[in-house]
mmCIF file of C-alpha atoms in Angstrom:
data_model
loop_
_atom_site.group_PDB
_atom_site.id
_atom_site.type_symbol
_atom_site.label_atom_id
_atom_site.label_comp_id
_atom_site.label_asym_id
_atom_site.label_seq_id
_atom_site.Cartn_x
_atom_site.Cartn_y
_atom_site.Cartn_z
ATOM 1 C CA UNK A 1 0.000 0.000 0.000
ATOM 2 C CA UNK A 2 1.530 3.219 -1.003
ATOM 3 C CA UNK A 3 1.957 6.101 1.912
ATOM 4 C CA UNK A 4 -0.399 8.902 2.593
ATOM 5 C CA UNK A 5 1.740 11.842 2.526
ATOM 6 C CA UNK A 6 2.087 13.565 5.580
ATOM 7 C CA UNK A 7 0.137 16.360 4.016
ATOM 8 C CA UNK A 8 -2.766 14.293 3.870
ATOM 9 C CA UNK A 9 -5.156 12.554 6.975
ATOM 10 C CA UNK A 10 -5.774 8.851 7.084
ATOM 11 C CA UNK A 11 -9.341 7.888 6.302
ATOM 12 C CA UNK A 12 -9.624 7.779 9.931
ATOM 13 C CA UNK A 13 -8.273 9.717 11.370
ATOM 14 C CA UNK A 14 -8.557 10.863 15.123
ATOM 15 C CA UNK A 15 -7.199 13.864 15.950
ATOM 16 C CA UNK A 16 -10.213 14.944 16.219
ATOM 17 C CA UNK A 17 -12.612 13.616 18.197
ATOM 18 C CA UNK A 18 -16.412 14.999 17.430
ATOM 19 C CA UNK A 19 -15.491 15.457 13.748
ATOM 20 C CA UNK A 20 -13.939 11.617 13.670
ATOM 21 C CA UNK A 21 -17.580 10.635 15.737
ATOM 22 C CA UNK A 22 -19.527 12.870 13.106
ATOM 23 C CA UNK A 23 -18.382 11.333 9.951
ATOM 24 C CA UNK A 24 -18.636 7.778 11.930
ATOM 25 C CA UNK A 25 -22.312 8.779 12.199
ATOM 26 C CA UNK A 26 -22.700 9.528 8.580
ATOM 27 C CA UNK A 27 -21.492 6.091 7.217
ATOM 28 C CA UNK A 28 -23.826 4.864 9.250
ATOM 29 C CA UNK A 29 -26.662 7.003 7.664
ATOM 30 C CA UNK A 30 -25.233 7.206 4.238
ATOM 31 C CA UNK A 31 -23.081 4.282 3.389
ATOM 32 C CA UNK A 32 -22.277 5.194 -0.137
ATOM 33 C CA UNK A 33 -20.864 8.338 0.515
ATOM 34 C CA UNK A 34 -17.128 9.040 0.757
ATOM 35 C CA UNK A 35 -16.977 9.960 4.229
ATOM 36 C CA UNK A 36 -13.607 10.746 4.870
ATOM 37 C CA UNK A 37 -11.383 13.729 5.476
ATOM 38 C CA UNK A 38 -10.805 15.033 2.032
ATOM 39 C CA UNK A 39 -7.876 15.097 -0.146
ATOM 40 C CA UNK A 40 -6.581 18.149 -2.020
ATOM 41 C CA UNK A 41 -7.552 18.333 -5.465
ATOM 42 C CA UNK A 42 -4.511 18.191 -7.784
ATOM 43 C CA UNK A 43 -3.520 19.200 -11.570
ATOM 44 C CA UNK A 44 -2.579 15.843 -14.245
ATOM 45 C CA UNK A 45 0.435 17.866 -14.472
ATOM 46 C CA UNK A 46 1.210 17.147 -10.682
ATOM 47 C CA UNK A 47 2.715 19.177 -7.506
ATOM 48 C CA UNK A 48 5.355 20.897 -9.683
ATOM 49 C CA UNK A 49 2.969 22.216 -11.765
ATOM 50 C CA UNK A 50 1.384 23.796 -9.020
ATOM 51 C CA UNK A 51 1.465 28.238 -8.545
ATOM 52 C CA UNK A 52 -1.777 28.814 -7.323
ATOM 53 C CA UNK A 53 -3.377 26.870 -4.147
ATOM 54 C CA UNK A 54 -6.890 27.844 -3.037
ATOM 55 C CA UNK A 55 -7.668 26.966 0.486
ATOM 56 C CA UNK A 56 -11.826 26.741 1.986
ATOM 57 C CA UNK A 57 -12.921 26.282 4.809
ATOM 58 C CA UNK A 58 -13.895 22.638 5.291
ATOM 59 C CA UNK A 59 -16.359 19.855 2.997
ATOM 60 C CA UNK A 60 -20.267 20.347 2.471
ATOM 61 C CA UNK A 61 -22.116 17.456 4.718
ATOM 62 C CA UNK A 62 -23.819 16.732 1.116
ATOM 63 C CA UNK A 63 -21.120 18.335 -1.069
ATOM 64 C CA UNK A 64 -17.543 17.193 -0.760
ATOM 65 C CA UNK A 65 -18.127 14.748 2.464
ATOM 66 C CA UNK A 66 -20.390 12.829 -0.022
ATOM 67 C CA UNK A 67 -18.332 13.185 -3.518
ATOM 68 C CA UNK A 68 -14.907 13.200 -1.872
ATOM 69 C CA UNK A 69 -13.272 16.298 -4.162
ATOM 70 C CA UNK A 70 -13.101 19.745 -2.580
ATOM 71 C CA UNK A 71 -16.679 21.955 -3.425
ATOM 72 C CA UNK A 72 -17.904 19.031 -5.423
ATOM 73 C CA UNK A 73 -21.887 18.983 -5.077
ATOM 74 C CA UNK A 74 -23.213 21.921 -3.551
ATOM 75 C CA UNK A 75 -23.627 25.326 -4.384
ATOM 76 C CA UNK A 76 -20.256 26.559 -3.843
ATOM 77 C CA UNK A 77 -18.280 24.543 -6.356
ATOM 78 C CA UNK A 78 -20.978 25.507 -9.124
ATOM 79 C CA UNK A 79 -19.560 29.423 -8.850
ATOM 80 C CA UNK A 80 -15.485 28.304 -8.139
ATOM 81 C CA UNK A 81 -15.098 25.762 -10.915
ATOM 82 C CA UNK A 82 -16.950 27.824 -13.516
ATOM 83 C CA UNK A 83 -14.830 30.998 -12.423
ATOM 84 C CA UNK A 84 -11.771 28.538 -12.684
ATOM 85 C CA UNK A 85 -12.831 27.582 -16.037
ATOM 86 C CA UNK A 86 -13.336 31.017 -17.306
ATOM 87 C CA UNK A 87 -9.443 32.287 -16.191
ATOM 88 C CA UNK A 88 -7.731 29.326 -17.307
ATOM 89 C CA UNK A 89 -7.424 27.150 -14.188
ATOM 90 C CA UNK A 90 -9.387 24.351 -14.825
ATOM 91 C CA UNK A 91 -10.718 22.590 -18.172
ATOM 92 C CA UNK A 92 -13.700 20.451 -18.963
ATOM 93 C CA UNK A 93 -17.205 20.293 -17.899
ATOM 94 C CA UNK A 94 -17.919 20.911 -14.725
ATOM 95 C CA UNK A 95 -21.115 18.003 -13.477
ATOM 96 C CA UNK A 96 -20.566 18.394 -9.547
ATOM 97 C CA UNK A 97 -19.465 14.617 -9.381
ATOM 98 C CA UNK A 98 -15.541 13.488 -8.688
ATOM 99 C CA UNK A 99 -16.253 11.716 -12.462
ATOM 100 C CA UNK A 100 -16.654 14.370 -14.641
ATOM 101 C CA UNK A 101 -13.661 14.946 -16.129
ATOM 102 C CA UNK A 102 -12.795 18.336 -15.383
ATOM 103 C CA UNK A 103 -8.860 18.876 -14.754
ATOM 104 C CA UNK A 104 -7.279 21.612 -12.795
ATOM 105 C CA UNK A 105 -4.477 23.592 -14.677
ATOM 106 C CA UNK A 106 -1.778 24.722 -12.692
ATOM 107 C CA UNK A 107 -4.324 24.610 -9.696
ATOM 108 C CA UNK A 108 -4.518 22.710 -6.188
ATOM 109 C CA UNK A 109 -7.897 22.908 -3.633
ATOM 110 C CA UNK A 110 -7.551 22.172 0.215
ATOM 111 C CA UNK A 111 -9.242 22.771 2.777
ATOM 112 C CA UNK A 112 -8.231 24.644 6.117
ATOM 113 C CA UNK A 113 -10.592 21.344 7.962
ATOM 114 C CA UNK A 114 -10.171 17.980 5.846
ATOM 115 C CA UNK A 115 -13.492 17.160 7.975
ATOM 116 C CA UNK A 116 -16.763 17.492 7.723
ATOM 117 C CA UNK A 117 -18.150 19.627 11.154
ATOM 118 C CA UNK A 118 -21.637 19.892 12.373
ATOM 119 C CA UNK A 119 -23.506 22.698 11.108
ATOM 120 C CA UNK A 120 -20.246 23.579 8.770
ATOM 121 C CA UNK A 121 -18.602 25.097 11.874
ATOM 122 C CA UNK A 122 -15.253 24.113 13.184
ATOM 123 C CA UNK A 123 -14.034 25.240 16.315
ATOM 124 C CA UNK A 124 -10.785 26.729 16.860
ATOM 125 C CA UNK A 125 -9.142 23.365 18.428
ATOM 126 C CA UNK A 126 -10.230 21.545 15.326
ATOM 127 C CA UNK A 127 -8.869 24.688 13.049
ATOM 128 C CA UNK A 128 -5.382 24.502 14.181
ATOM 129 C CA UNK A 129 -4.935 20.590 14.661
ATOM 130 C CA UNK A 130 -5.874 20.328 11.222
ATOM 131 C CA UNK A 131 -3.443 23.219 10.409
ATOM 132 C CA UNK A 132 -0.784 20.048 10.635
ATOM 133 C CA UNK A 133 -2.315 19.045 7.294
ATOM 134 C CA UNK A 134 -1.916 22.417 5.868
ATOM 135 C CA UNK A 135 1.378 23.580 6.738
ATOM 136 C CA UNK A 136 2.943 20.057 4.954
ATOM 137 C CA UNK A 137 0.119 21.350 1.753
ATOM 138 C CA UNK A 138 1.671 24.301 1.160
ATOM 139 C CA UNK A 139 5.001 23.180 1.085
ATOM 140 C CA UNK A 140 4.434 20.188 -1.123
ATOM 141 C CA UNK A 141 4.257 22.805 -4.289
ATOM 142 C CA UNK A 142 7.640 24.152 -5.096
ATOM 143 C CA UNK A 143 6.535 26.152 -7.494
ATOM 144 C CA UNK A 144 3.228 27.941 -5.707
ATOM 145 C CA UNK A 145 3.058 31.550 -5.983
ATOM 146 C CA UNK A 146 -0.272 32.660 -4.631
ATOM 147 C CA UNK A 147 -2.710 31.699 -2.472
ATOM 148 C CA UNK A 148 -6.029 31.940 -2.452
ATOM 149 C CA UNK A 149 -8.156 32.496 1.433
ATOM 150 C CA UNK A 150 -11.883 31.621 0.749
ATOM 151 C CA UNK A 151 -13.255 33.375 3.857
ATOM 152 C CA UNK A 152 -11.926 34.742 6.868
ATOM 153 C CA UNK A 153 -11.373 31.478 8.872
ATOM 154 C CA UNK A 154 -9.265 30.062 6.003
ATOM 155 C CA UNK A 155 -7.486 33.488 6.066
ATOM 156 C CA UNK A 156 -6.710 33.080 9.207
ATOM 157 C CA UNK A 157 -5.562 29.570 9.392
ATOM 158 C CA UNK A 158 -3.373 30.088 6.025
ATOM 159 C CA UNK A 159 -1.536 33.155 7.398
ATOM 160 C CA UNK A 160 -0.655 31.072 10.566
ATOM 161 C CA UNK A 161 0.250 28.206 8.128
ATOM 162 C CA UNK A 162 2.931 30.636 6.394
ATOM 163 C CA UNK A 163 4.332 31.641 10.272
ATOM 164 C CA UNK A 164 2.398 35.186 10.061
ATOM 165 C CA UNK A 165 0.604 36.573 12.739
ATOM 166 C CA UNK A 166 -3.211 37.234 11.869
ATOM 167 C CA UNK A 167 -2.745 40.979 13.492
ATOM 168 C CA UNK A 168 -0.654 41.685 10.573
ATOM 169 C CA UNK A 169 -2.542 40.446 7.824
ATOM 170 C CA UNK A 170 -5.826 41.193 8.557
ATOM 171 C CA UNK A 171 -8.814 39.653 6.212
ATOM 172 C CA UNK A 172 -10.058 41.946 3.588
ATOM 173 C CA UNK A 173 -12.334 40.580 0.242
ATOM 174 C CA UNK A 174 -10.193 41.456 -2.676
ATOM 175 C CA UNK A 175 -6.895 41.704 -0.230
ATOM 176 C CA UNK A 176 -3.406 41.209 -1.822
ATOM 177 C CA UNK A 177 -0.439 40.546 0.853
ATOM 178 C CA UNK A 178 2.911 38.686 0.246
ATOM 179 C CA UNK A 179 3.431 36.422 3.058
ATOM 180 C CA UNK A 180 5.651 33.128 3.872
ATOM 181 C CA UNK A 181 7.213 33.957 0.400
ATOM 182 C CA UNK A 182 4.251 33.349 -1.477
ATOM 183 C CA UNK A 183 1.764 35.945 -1.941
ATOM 184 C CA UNK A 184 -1.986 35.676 -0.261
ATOM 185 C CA UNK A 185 -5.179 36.711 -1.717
ATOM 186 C CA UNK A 186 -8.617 36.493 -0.425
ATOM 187 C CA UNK A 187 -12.177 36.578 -0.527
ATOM 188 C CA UNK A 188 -14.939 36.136 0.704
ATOM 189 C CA UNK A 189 -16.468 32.515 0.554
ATOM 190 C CA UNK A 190 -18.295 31.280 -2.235
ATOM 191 C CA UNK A 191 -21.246 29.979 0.000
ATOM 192 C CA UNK A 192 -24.849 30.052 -1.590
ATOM 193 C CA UNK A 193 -25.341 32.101 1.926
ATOM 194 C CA UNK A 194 -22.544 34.607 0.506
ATOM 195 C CA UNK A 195 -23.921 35.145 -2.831
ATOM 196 C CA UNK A 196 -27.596 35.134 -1.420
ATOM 197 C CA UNK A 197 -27.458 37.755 1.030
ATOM 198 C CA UNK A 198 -25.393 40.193 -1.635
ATOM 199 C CA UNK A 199 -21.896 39.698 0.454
ATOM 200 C CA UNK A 200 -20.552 38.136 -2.596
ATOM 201 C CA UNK A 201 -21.356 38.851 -5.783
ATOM 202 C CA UNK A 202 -20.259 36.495 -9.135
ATOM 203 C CA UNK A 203 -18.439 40.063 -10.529
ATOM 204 C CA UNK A 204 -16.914 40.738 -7.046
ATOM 205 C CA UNK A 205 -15.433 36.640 -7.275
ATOM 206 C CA UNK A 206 -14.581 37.117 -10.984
ATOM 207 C CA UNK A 207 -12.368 39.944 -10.149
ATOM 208 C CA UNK A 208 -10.469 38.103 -7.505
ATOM 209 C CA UNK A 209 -9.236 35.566 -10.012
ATOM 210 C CA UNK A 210 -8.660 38.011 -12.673
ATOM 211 C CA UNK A 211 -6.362 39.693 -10.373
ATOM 212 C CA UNK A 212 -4.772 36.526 -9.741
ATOM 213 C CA UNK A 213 -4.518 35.685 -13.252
ATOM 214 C CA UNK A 214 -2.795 38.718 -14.029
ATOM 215 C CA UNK A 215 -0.278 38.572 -10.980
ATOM 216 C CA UNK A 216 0.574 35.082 -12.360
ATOM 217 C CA UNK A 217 1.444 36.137 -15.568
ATOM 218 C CA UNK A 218 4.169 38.546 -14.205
#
């Protein structure tokens, strides 16, 4: 059997212990689903290939906790994966199942929390244990230039990631900081909450990544 890298949790693991218990209660209920902290998302071309890493918060009960790839099967993956597609970072179809074909370009998704939590809410503990997942994530890309926060608690968790303190690089939609040698953009989340309630608009995303496109091609 080949090695998980360390950048990556076992399918169960147990560091922590009501998100290990919640997924355990969800095989139970939903036995065909993948159920299982959540792998990054890589390009074919692999890690090298890698300059721009977007980080979420943590997997959809009924988005990627069921498909097993990042903002696969609810709302949220409908507005990143058609953005991607539009600037370049992804090709193919986009279906919102792990079978559709559709390739990153250049591109790796994480999340900040590999786990589903209850209500989509991790709590601080479970933040920063997880952040032993991340840290390894980042560094697996030699290559990675940017990265992209989706929200404030990925923000957070990614500027601790890259040794910053999260004083000095405060959270901003649209923000643009170099950081841990890479440099760190953000926005807000692209939550069917977000984009319901007018925080987040499609134009207000669109311009993130165009940004990003354009700082990549520098």
């Amino acid at each position: 059997m080949t090695a998980l890298p360390a950048s990556e949790p076992s399918r169960d693991c147990p560091l922590c212990q009501r998100l290990h218990d919640f997924i355990a209660e969800w095989r139970q209920r939903e036995p065909s689903w993948f159920n299982a902290p959540v792998p990054t998302f890589l390009p074919l071309g692999g890690e090298d290939t890698v300059r721009l890493l977007i980080v979420g918060l943590a997997p959809g009960l009924r988005g990627a906790n069921r498909t097993g790839r990042p903002f696969t099967g609810d709302y949220a993956g409908d507005l990143l994966y058609s953005t991607l597609i539009a600037h370049g970072f992804a090709r193919g179809e986009f279906k919102a199942r792990p079978d559709d074909g559709l390739e990153l370009v250049g591109t790796a998704i994480t999340n900040a929390v590999r786990c589903v939590p209850p209500e989509n809410k991790p709590v601080g503990a479970e933040i920063a244990t997880c952040r032993t997942f991340l840290v390894p994530t980042i560094a697996r890309f030699p290559n990675l230039r940017a990265v992209l926060a989706l929200g404030s608690i990925a923000h957070q968790s990614t500027v601790r990631a890259l040794g910053g303190r999260v004083a000095a690089y405060p959270f901003k939609h649209g923000g643009q900081l170099p950081a841990g040698g890479i440099t760190l953009f953000s926005s807000y989340h692209c939550s069917r909450y977000n984009t319901n309630t007018g925080v987040l608009t499609e134009d207000m995303f669109v311009r993130v990544f165009s940004e990003i496109e354009a700082f990549l091609k520098n």
